[in-house]
Amino acid sequence: MGHAHPTGSPLTRRTMLGGATAVALAAATGTTAGAAQAASATEVPSLWREFTRAPFTHPQIPYIGRAGHRAGAPRFLRRPVVADIRDFGATPDGTTDSAPAINRAIAAAGRAGGGTVTIPPGTFRIDDVIRVGHSNVVLRGAGSSRTKLHATKNLTELIGAYGSRYGGDKSSWSWAGGLIWLAPEGRWNSLVAAIRAKNWPFEGWTGNRRDEWRPLTGVAPARRGSWTVTVTDPSSLRPGALVLLRLADDAEHTLLEHMCGGGPGPEAYTWDDKTKLTSYVPYEWPVRITRVHGRKVTLERPLPLDVRPEWNPQLTTHIPELSGSGVEGLTLEATETPQQPHLLDKGHNGVVLQCAYDCWVDDVTVRHVDNGFGLVAASACTLRHTRVAGRGSHHPYFCREGSHDNLIEDFTIEARTTPAPAGTQLHGINVEGLSSHNVWSRGDMRMGTFDSHRGLPFANVRTDITVDNNGRHGGDASAGPLFGARFTHWNVRVTNARAGMIRLDGLAPYSATVGINEVREFDQIDVPDFAGDLHSRLELYGTTDVVRPRNLYDAQRALFR
């Protein structure tokens, strides 16, 4: 007996840690059977044993075993080479503007239906944004140590648009846009037009006015963790299609309360004045359909939330996504300029994926950037072997505007090479704006923090990370809580013993902190948003690297053969 995966592959007692045998321990932790027999009982937290018995509905730990490109596939798609940027006029002399040639090569690959655009070794100057706007197009350098794009201008110079849709004189380039920007071509064009008209748009899956969608079908009530839903009318649905699950809130804000785990604390919280937070609702979760059988529809991932009638649940259309595209093997280096005061970034930004699904970034370094790698209304994407280096960044990584099911693994944030100017801020690995089920795994953070930036992110995981915890969280008060339910920090090594944003048991509702070294509260601003019992768990406190499994994401993937 065990948990059935929707493909029919069983989660058996032999593949779960809940069994009594050393074989079961080895299967989920990656240890040998002999090592498993020698392990002390305290190394395997009770939270993990509980999770293996209810992997899709555990109250504190989210199921993130299918996060990332192609549900966490270990290899990225290889596409045939269709263009070399030198054939379009690019020159690796470091002085000639090669951006037009690179963009022409990318556009040609898009017109051909996809393929790989190669960038040879050398330094290529770019005086414009590099845009990947068609699906199945891969921009591939010769390696991050061999191919460099030297960006001479910022997004304010290239596009303009100080200000944001929330008002005030803040620069939206402080949390959006990249000098390498992956987004559907039509979406990118509409964004730029709105920005130049001084009207910063909604950035998500349903267009500039959040009305570029139509309902496909209603959805019957279902519980969080279900892989199958029952729909009213399946006639518009097909396997392989990407749809949005759209949930509206009600007047009592029961959807937002549900995202926090429910109970007296969220029920007593004041929601109505959190205008930035409520602008993120309806909640929109993109997911592929894997099977349609009558009115039963099977999804690529289990439901992240309950589906209740009072939230008017629907499967809907969305703007056309970017899918199957990637950037590989290069360094993007901005001209080194001083970091600007907080929220006045000029837009020396790195790589951003927007309205992207099943896309990736691999072996890419960004240097001297305001903001490093961004996920904006992006889902099921993987960032692997990425690095932020140079003079220091506002957001080394940001994940916002309803980004879900992404995987950031084997990542590095280097220590800044110049002192931080007065008035600047450092965040770290950011998540906000109802973003959920994202994973940061195997990280080396030589500066920054685990920045939950308000906007009620929920069900996110940070695992197997070393961090010099010297950043601060951000987020406007109108964006609401720092944490929703089911945040998990698992096997985290804090080198400066600072607790802020990493030890969760006094901060986040229905959260889990497992396997961190002893930390202290100092120089921090984080406080809990909800009164009363948070129903949070703390295990193996004061220890690191002896917790088994060591990496929560890898272990969840190992639960299914």
Coordinates of C-alpha atoms in Angstrom, one line a residue:
M1 CA 0.0 0.0 0.0
G2 CA 1.2 3.6 -0.6
H3 CA 0.4 6.9 -2.2
A4 CA -0.6 6.7 -5.9
H5 CA 1.1 9.1 -8.3
P6 CA -1.3 10.2 -11.1
T7 CA 0.9 8.3 -13.7
G8 CA 0.2 5.1 -11.8
S9 CA 3.7 4.8 -10.3
P10 CA 3.3 3.8 -6.6
L11 CA 4.7 5.4 -3.5
T12 CA 5.3 2.2 -1.6
R13 CA 6.5 1.5 1.9
R14 CA 9.8 0.6 0.4
T15 CA 10.3 4.1 -1.0
M16 CA 9.2 5.9 2.2
L17 CA 11.1 6.7 5.3
G18 CA 8.1 5.8 7.4
G19 CA 9.0 2.1 7.1
A20 CA 11.2 0.4 9.7
T21 CA 13.9 -0.9 7.3
A22 CA 17.3 0.5 6.4
V23 CA 16.3 0.1 2.7
A24 CA 13.5 2.6 3.1
L25 CA 15.7 5.1 4.9
A26 CA 18.3 4.8 2.1
A27 CA 15.7 5.2 -0.7
A28 CA 14.5 8.6 0.5
T29 CA 17.8 10.1 1.9
G30 CA 20.3 8.9 -0.6
T31 CA 22.4 7.1 2.0
T32 CA 23.6 3.5 1.8
A33 CA 21.7 0.9 3.7
G34 CA 24.7 0.5 6.0
A35 CA 24.8 4.2 6.8
A36 CA 21.1 4.2 7.3
Q37 CA 21.4 1.4 9.9
A38 CA 24.1 3.4 11.7
A39 CA 22.1 6.7 11.7
S40 CA 20.7 7.8 15.1
A41 CA 17.0 8.3 15.4
T42 CA 17.4 12.0 16.0
E43 CA 18.8 12.5 12.5
V44 CA 15.4 11.7 10.8
P45 CA 12.9 14.3 12.1
S46 CA 9.4 13.3 12.9
L47 CA 8.2 15.9 10.5
W48 CA 9.8 13.9 7.6
R49 CA 8.1 10.7 8.8
E50 CA 4.8 12.5 9.0
F51 CA 5.3 14.0 5.5
T52 CA 5.9 10.6 3.9
R53 CA 2.5 9.5 5.2
A54 CA 0.7 12.5 3.8
P55 CA 3.0 14.1 1.2
F56 CA 0.4 16.3 -0.6
T57 CA -1.6 17.5 2.5
H58 CA 0.9 17.9 5.3
P59 CA 0.0 21.0 7.4
Q60 CA 3.6 22.4 7.6
I61 CA 5.6 21.1 4.7
P62 CA 4.5 21.7 1.1
Y63 CA 4.8 19.1 -1.7
I64 CA 7.4 20.6 -4.1
G65 CA 8.7 17.4 -5.7
R66 CA 7.6 18.5 -9.2
A67 CA 8.9 22.1 -9.0
G68 CA 11.0 23.3 -12.0
H69 CA 11.3 22.9 -15.7
R70 CA 9.3 19.8 -17.0
A71 CA 8.3 18.9 -13.5
G72 CA 11.9 18.9 -12.3
A73 CA 13.5 17.0 -15.2
P74 CA 17.3 16.7 -14.6
R75 CA 18.2 17.6 -18.2
F76 CA 17.1 20.6 -20.2
L77 CA 15.8 20.1 -23.7
R78 CA 18.5 20.2 -26.4
R79 CA 17.5 22.1 -29.6
P80 CA 19.4 22.0 -32.9
V81 CA 21.6 25.0 -33.7
V82 CA 19.8 27.2 -36.2
A83 CA 21.9 30.5 -35.9
D84 CA 25.3 31.8 -34.9
I85 CA 25.2 35.5 -33.9
R86 CA 28.3 36.2 -36.0
D87 CA 26.3 35.4 -39.1
F88 CA 24.1 38.3 -38.2
G89 CA 26.9 40.8 -37.7
A90 CA 27.9 40.3 -34.0
T91 CA 31.6 41.0 -33.3
P92 CA 33.5 39.8 -30.2
D93 CA 35.7 42.9 -30.0
G94 CA 34.1 44.4 -26.9
T95 CA 33.4 47.7 -28.6
T96 CA 30.9 47.1 -31.4
D97 CA 27.3 47.0 -30.4
S98 CA 26.2 43.4 -31.0
A99 CA 22.7 43.7 -29.5
P100 CA 21.0 44.2 -32.9
A101 CA 22.7 41.2 -34.4
I102 CA 21.9 39.0 -31.4
N103 CA 18.2 40.0 -31.5
R104 CA 18.1 39.4 -35.2
A105 CA 19.5 35.9 -34.7
I106 CA 17.0 35.2 -31.9
A107 CA 14.1 36.5 -34.1
A108 CA 15.2 34.3 -37.0
A109 CA 15.2 31.2 -34.7
G110 CA 11.7 32.2 -33.6
R111 CA 10.5 32.4 -37.1
A112 CA 12.0 29.0 -37.8
G113 CA 9.9 27.5 -35.0
G114 CA 12.7 27.4 -32.5
G115 CA 16.3 26.2 -32.1
T116 CA 19.5 27.2 -30.5
V117 CA 21.3 30.5 -31.2
T118 CA 25.0 30.2 -30.4
I119 CA 27.3 32.9 -29.0
P120 CA 31.0 32.0 -29.3
P121 CA 33.7 32.8 -26.8
G122 CA 34.7 36.5 -26.5
T123 CA 33.2 39.7 -25.2
F124 CA 30.2 41.2 -27.0
R125 CA 29.1 44.7 -26.3
I126 CA 25.3 45.2 -26.1
D127 CA 23.6 48.6 -26.0
D128 CA 20.0 47.2 -25.9
V129 CA 17.9 44.6 -24.2
I130 CA 18.4 41.1 -25.5
R131 CA 14.9 39.7 -26.0
V132 CA 13.8 36.0 -26.2
G133 CA 10.1 36.3 -27.2
H134 CA 9.3 33.0 -29.0
S135 CA 9.0 29.6 -27.5
N136 CA 11.6 26.8 -28.0
V137 CA 14.4 29.3 -28.6
V138 CA 17.6 28.8 -26.6
L139 CA 20.4 31.4 -26.4
R140 CA 23.6 29.5 -25.7
G141 CA 27.1 30.9 -25.0
A142 CA 30.3 28.9 -24.8
G143 CA 30.2 28.9 -20.9
S144 CA 30.0 31.6 -18.3
S145 CA 33.8 31.8 -18.1
R146 CA 34.2 32.1 -21.9
T147 CA 31.3 34.2 -23.3
K148 CA 30.6 37.7 -21.9
L149 CA 27.9 40.2 -22.8
H150 CA 28.9 43.7 -21.7
A151 CA 25.8 45.8 -21.1
T152 CA 26.5 49.5 -21.4
K153 CA 23.0 50.9 -20.7
N154 CA 20.3 50.4 -18.2
L155 CA 16.5 50.0 -18.6
T156 CA 15.8 53.6 -17.7
E157 CA 17.9 54.7 -20.6
L158 CA 16.5 52.1 -22.9
I159 CA 12.8 52.1 -22.0
G160 CA 12.2 54.9 -19.5
A161 CA 9.4 54.7 -17.0
Y162 CA 10.1 55.7 -13.5
G163 CA 7.1 55.0 -11.3
S164 CA 4.9 52.0 -10.7
R165 CA 1.2 51.0 -10.7
Y166 CA 1.2 51.5 -7.0
G167 CA 1.8 55.2 -7.2
G168 CA 4.7 57.3 -6.0
D169 CA 8.1 58.0 -7.6
K170 CA 9.6 54.6 -7.0
S171 CA 11.5 53.0 -9.9
S172 CA 9.7 49.8 -11.0
W173 CA 13.1 48.6 -12.4
S174 CA 13.8 48.0 -8.7
W175 CA 11.8 44.7 -9.0
A176 CA 11.1 44.1 -12.7
G177 CA 12.7 43.8 -16.1
G178 CA 16.0 42.4 -17.3
L179 CA 18.7 43.2 -19.8
I180 CA 18.2 39.7 -20.9
W181 CA 14.4 39.4 -20.9
L182 CA 12.5 36.2 -21.7
A183 CA 8.8 37.0 -22.3
P184 CA 6.2 36.3 -25.0
E185 CA 6.8 38.8 -27.8
G186 CA 3.3 40.3 -27.6
R187 CA 3.5 40.6 -23.9
W188 CA 6.9 42.4 -24.0
N189 CA 5.6 44.8 -26.7
S190 CA 2.5 45.7 -24.7
L191 CA 4.6 46.2 -21.5
V192 CA 7.0 48.6 -23.2
A193 CA 4.2 50.5 -24.8
A194 CA 2.5 50.9 -21.4
I195 CA 5.7 51.9 -19.7
R196 CA 6.5 54.6 -22.2
A197 CA 3.0 55.9 -21.8
K198 CA 3.8 56.3 -18.0
N199 CA 1.3 53.7 -17.2
W200 CA 3.0 50.7 -15.5
P201 CA 1.0 47.7 -16.3
F202 CA -0.1 44.6 -14.5
E203 CA 2.6 42.1 -15.2
G204 CA 0.9 38.7 -14.8
W205 CA -0.8 36.0 -16.9
T206 CA -4.0 37.9 -17.7
G207 CA -2.7 41.0 -19.5
N208 CA -2.3 44.7 -18.8
R209 CA -5.8 45.2 -17.4
R210 CA -6.1 41.6 -15.9
D211 CA -9.0 41.1 -18.3
E212 CA -7.3 39.4 -21.3
W213 CA -8.7 36.0 -20.5
R214 CA -11.9 34.1 -20.8
P215 CA -13.4 31.3 -18.7
L216 CA -13.1 27.7 -20.0
T217 CA -15.1 25.9 -17.4
G218 CA -16.1 25.9 -13.7
V219 CA -14.4 23.6 -11.3
A220 CA -16.1 21.5 -8.6
P221 CA -15.0 21.6 -5.0
A222 CA -11.7 19.8 -4.3
R223 CA -9.1 19.6 -1.6
R224 CA -5.5 20.8 -1.6
G225 CA -3.2 18.0 -2.8
S226 CA -5.7 16.6 -5.3
W227 CA -4.2 15.8 -8.7
T228 CA -7.6 15.5 -10.4
V229 CA -10.5 17.9 -10.5
T230 CA -14.0 17.6 -11.8
V231 CA -15.0 20.3 -14.3
T232 CA -18.4 21.5 -15.6
D233 CA -17.5 21.4 -19.3
P234 CA -14.4 19.6 -20.5
S235 CA -15.0 20.4 -24.2
S236 CA -12.3 23.2 -24.3
L237 CA -9.6 21.2 -22.5
R238 CA -7.0 18.9 -23.9
P239 CA -3.9 17.1 -22.6
G240 CA -0.8 19.2 -22.8
A241 CA -2.7 22.5 -22.7
L242 CA -1.6 25.1 -20.2
V243 CA -4.6 26.7 -18.3
L244 CA -5.0 29.0 -15.3
L245 CA -6.7 27.9 -12.1
R246 CA -8.3 31.2 -11.1
L247 CA -9.7 31.7 -7.5
A248 CA -11.4 34.9 -6.5
D249 CA -11.6 36.0 -2.8
D250 CA -14.8 36.7 -1.0
A251 CA -15.8 39.7 1.2
E252 CA -14.6 37.9 4.3
H253 CA -11.2 37.2 2.7
T254 CA -11.5 33.5 3.4
L255 CA -9.2 32.7 0.5
L256 CA -6.4 34.8 2.0
E257 CA -7.1 33.2 5.4
H258 CA -6.8 29.8 3.8
M259 CA -3.4 30.7 2.3
C260 CA -2.3 31.3 5.9
G261 CA -3.6 28.0 7.3
G262 CA -6.8 29.4 8.7
G263 CA -7.7 29.6 12.4
P264 CA -8.1 32.5 14.8
G265 CA -4.9 34.4 13.9
P266 CA -5.7 34.9 10.2
E267 CA -9.4 35.4 11.0
A268 CA -8.5 38.3 13.3
Y269 CA -6.1 39.9 10.9
T270 CA -7.1 43.2 9.2
W271 CA -7.2 42.5 5.4
D272 CA -9.3 45.3 4.0
D273 CA -6.5 48.0 4.2
K274 CA -3.9 45.8 2.5
T275 CA -4.6 47.3 -0.9
K276 CA -1.4 46.1 -2.6
L277 CA -2.1 42.5 -1.4
T278 CA -5.7 42.5 -2.6
S279 CA -4.5 43.8 -6.1
Y280 CA -2.9 40.3 -6.5
V281 CA -6.2 38.6 -6.2
P282 CA -7.7 36.7 -8.0
Y283 CA -5.1 34.1 -7.4
E284 CA -3.9 32.6 -10.7
W285 CA -2.0 29.2 -10.9
P286 CA -0.8 28.0 -14.3
V287 CA -0.7 24.3 -14.8
R288 CA -0.6 21.8 -17.6
I289 CA -3.4 19.2 -18.2
T290 CA -2.1 15.7 -18.4
R291 CA -5.4 13.8 -19.0
V292 CA -9.0 14.4 -19.7
H293 CA -11.4 11.6 -19.0
G294 CA -15.0 12.6 -19.1
R295 CA -15.3 15.5 -16.7
K296 CA -12.3 14.3 -14.7
V297 CA -9.2 16.4 -15.5
T298 CA -5.7 15.3 -14.2
L299 CA -3.1 18.0 -13.6
E300 CA 0.7 18.1 -13.9
R301 CA 0.9 19.0 -10.2
P302 CA -1.3 18.7 -7.2
L303 CA -3.6 21.5 -6.2
P304 CA -1.8 24.2 -4.1
L305 CA -5.0 25.2 -2.3
D306 CA -8.5 24.0 -1.7
V307 CA -11.1 24.7 -4.4
R308 CA -14.3 26.1 -2.8
P309 CA -17.5 27.4 -4.4
E310 CA -17.3 30.8 -2.6
W311 CA -14.1 31.5 -4.6
N312 CA -15.7 31.1 -8.0
P313 CA -13.1 28.5 -9.2
Q314 CA -12.5 28.4 -12.9
L315 CA -10.1 27.1 -15.4
T316 CA -9.4 30.0 -17.8
T317 CA -7.3 31.1 -20.7
H318 CA -4.3 33.5 -20.4
I319 CA -1.9 35.4 -22.6
P320 CA 0.2 33.1 -24.7
E321 CA 3.0 31.7 -22.6
L322 CA 6.7 31.5 -23.5
S323 CA 7.6 27.8 -23.2
G324 CA 10.7 25.7 -23.9
S325 CA 13.1 28.6 -24.1
G326 CA 16.4 29.1 -22.2
V327 CA 19.6 31.0 -21.7
E328 CA 22.8 29.1 -21.1
G329 CA 26.6 29.5 -20.8
L330 CA 27.3 33.2 -20.5
T331 CA 28.1 36.1 -18.2
L332 CA 26.1 39.3 -18.4
E333 CA 28.2 42.1 -17.0
A334 CA 26.8 45.6 -16.6
T335 CA 29.1 48.7 -16.7
E336 CA 30.0 49.2 -13.0
T337 CA 28.2 52.1 -11.5
P338 CA 27.4 52.9 -7.9
Q339 CA 24.3 51.1 -6.5
Q340 CA 21.4 53.6 -6.3
P341 CA 19.4 54.4 -3.2
H342 CA 16.6 52.1 -2.3
L343 CA 13.8 51.8 -4.9
L344 CA 15.6 54.2 -7.3
D345 CA 17.3 51.5 -9.3
K346 CA 18.2 52.5 -12.9
G347 CA 17.7 49.0 -14.2
H348 CA 21.1 47.5 -14.6
N349 CA 19.2 44.2 -14.2
G350 CA 20.2 40.7 -15.2
V351 CA 18.0 37.9 -16.5
V352 CA 14.2 37.9 -16.1
L353 CA 11.7 35.3 -17.1
Q354 CA 8.1 36.7 -17.4
C355 CA 5.0 34.8 -18.3
A356 CA 7.3 31.8 -18.9
Y357 CA 6.5 28.2 -18.3
D358 CA 9.0 25.3 -18.6
C359 CA 11.9 27.7 -19.4
W360 CA 15.3 27.7 -17.9
V361 CA 18.6 29.5 -17.2
D362 CA 21.8 27.4 -16.8
D363 CA 25.4 28.3 -16.2
V364 CA 24.8 32.1 -16.2
T365 CA 26.6 34.8 -14.1
V366 CA 25.5 38.4 -13.8
R367 CA 27.9 41.0 -12.5
H368 CA 27.5 44.6 -11.3
V369 CA 23.7 44.4 -11.5
D370 CA 20.9 46.2 -9.6
N371 CA 18.8 43.1 -9.6
G372 CA 20.1 39.7 -10.6
F373 CA 17.7 36.9 -11.7
G374 CA 14.0 37.5 -11.8
L375 CA 10.8 35.4 -12.0
V376 CA 7.8 37.6 -12.7
A377 CA 4.5 35.7 -13.3
A378 CA 6.8 32.8 -14.2
S379 CA 6.1 29.2 -13.3
A380 CA 7.7 25.7 -13.7
C381 CA 11.0 27.2 -14.6
T382 CA 14.5 26.2 -13.4
L383 CA 17.5 28.4 -12.7
R384 CA 20.6 26.2 -12.3
H385 CA 24.3 27.0 -11.7
T386 CA 23.6 30.8 -11.6
R387 CA 25.7 33.4 -9.8
V388 CA 25.4 37.0 -8.8
A389 CA 28.7 38.8 -8.5
G390 CA 30.3 42.3 -8.4
R391 CA 29.5 45.5 -6.7
G392 CA 26.3 44.4 -4.8
S393 CA 22.6 44.1 -5.7
H394 CA 19.3 45.2 -4.4
H395 CA 17.6 41.9 -5.2
P396 CA 20.1 39.2 -6.2
Y397 CA 17.1 37.0 -6.9
F398 CA 13.4 38.0 -7.0
C399 CA 10.3 35.8 -7.4
R400 CA 7.1 37.8 -7.5
E401 CA 3.7 38.6 -9.2
G402 CA 2.3 35.1 -8.8
S403 CA 5.3 32.9 -9.7
H404 CA 4.8 29.3 -8.8
D405 CA 6.6 25.9 -8.9
N406 CA 10.0 27.3 -9.8
L407 CA 13.4 25.7 -8.9
I408 CA 16.5 27.7 -8.2
E409 CA 19.4 25.3 -7.5
D410 CA 23.2 25.3 -7.2
F411 CA 23.2 29.1 -6.9
T412 CA 25.7 31.5 -5.5
I413 CA 25.5 35.1 -4.3
E414 CA 29.0 36.4 -3.9
A415 CA 30.1 38.9 -1.4
R416 CA 30.0 42.5 -2.8
T417 CA 33.3 43.8 -4.2
T418 CA 32.6 47.4 -3.0
P419 CA 31.1 48.8 0.2
A420 CA 27.3 49.4 0.1
P421 CA 26.6 53.1 -0.5
A422 CA 24.4 54.9 2.0
G423 CA 20.7 54.5 1.5
T424 CA 20.8 51.2 -0.3
Q425 CA 19.2 47.9 0.7
L426 CA 20.2 44.3 0.2
H427 CA 17.5 41.6 0.3
G428 CA 18.7 38.2 -1.0
I429 CA 16.5 35.3 -2.3
N430 CA 13.1 37.1 -2.5
V431 CA 9.6 35.8 -2.8
E432 CA 6.4 37.8 -2.7
G433 CA 3.0 38.5 -4.4
L434 CA 1.1 35.2 -3.6
S435 CA 4.0 33.2 -5.1
S436 CA 4.0 29.6 -4.0
H437 CA 5.7 26.2 -4.2
N438 CA 9.1 27.7 -5.2
V439 CA 12.3 26.0 -4.1
W440 CA 15.8 27.4 -3.4
S441 CA 18.2 24.4 -3.1
R442 CA 22.0 24.0 -2.6
G443 CA 22.8 27.7 -2.3
D444 CA 26.0 29.6 -1.3
M445 CA 24.8 33.0 0.0
R446 CA 27.8 35.1 1.0
M447 CA 25.4 38.0 1.7
G448 CA 21.7 38.6 1.8
T449 CA 18.8 36.9 3.6
F450 CA 15.8 34.7 3.0
D451 CA 13.6 37.7 1.9
S452 CA 9.9 37.0 2.2
H453 CA 8.8 40.4 0.9
R454 CA 5.2 40.5 2.1
G455 CA 2.4 40.0 -0.4
L456 CA 1.6 36.7 1.3
P457 CA 3.9 34.2 -0.4
F458 CA 3.1 30.7 0.9
A459 CA 4.3 27.1 0.7
N460 CA 7.9 27.9 -0.4
V461 CA 11.1 25.9 0.5
R462 CA 14.7 26.9 1.2
T463 CA 16.9 23.8 1.6
D464 CA 20.6 22.9 2.0
I465 CA 21.9 26.5 1.9
T466 CA 24.8 28.3 3.6
V467 CA 24.1 32.0 4.3
D468 CA 25.9 34.9 5.8
N469 CA 22.6 36.4 7.0
N470 CA 23.2 40.1 6.6
G471 CA 20.3 41.3 4.5
R472 CA 16.8 42.6 5.4
H473 CA 13.4 41.7 4.3
G474 CA 11.3 44.3 2.4
G475 CA 7.7 44.9 1.5
D476 CA 5.2 47.7 1.9
A477 CA 2.7 47.5 4.8
S478 CA -0.1 47.5 2.3
A479 CA 1.2 44.2 0.9
G480 CA 0.1 42.3 4.0
P481 CA 1.8 39.3 5.7
L482 CA 5.4 38.3 5.3
F483 CA 4.4 34.6 5.3
G484 CA 1.5 32.4 4.5
A485 CA 1.4 28.7 5.5
R486 CA 3.8 25.9 4.8
F487 CA 7.1 27.8 4.5
T488 CA 9.9 25.3 5.2
H489 CA 13.6 25.9 5.9
W490 CA 15.5 22.6 5.9
N491 CA 19.2 22.1 6.6
V492 CA 20.4 25.8 6.7
R493 CA 23.9 26.8 7.9
V494 CA 23.9 30.4 9.1
T495 CA 27.5 31.6 9.3
N496 CA 26.9 34.8 11.4
A497 CA 24.3 33.3 13.9
R498 CA 21.6 35.8 13.0
A499 CA 18.1 34.4 13.3
G500 CA 16.2 37.0 11.2
M501 CA 13.9 35.5 8.5
I502 CA 15.5 32.0 8.8
R503 CA 14.3 30.6 12.1
L504 CA 10.5 30.5 11.4
D505 CA 8.9 29.0 14.5
G506 CA 8.1 32.4 16.0
L507 CA 7.3 34.1 12.6
A508 CA 5.4 32.0 10.1
P509 CA 2.1 30.2 10.5
Y510 CA 2.1 26.4 9.9
S511 CA 5.8 26.5 9.1
A512 CA 8.7 24.1 9.6
T513 CA 12.3 24.9 10.6
V514 CA 14.4 21.7 10.5
G515 CA 18.2 21.4 11.0
I516 CA 19.7 24.9 11.5
N517 CA 22.6 25.9 13.8
E518 CA 22.0 28.0 16.9
V519 CA 21.0 31.5 16.0
R520 CA 20.3 34.7 17.9
E521 CA 17.9 37.6 17.4
F522 CA 19.8 40.8 16.6
D523 CA 19.7 43.6 14.0
Q524 CA 16.4 42.4 12.5
I525 CA 12.9 43.8 11.8
D526 CA 10.8 40.7 11.3
V527 CA 7.9 40.2 13.6
P528 CA 4.9 37.8 13.3
D529 CA 1.8 39.1 11.6
F530 CA -0.7 36.8 13.4
A531 CA -1.5 36.6 17.1
G532 CA -1.9 33.3 19.0
D533 CA -0.6 29.9 18.2
L534 CA 1.3 29.8 14.9
H535 CA 1.2 26.0 14.7
S536 CA 4.9 26.1 13.6
R537 CA 7.4 23.3 14.1
L538 CA 11.1 23.4 15.0
E539 CA 13.2 20.2 14.9
L540 CA 16.9 19.4 15.1
Y541 CA 17.7 22.9 16.2
G542 CA 21.4 23.5 16.8
T543 CA 22.5 21.0 14.2
T544 CA 23.2 21.1 10.4
D545 CA 24.1 18.5 7.8
V546 CA 23.2 15.5 10.1
V547 CA 19.5 15.9 9.3
R548 CA 18.3 13.2 6.9
P549 CA 17.2 13.8 4.3
R550 CA 19.8 16.5 3.8
N551 CA 17.9 18.2 0.9
L552 CA 14.2 18.3 1.1
Y553 CA 13.6 18.8 -2.6
D554 CA 15.8 15.9 -3.7
A555 CA 14.1 13.7 -1.1
Q556 CA 10.6 14.6 -2.2
R557 CA 11.6 13.7 -5.8
A558 CA 12.9 10.4 -4.6
L559 CA 9.6 9.5 -3.1
F560 CA 8.3 8.5 -6.5
R561 CA 10.2 6.1 -8.8

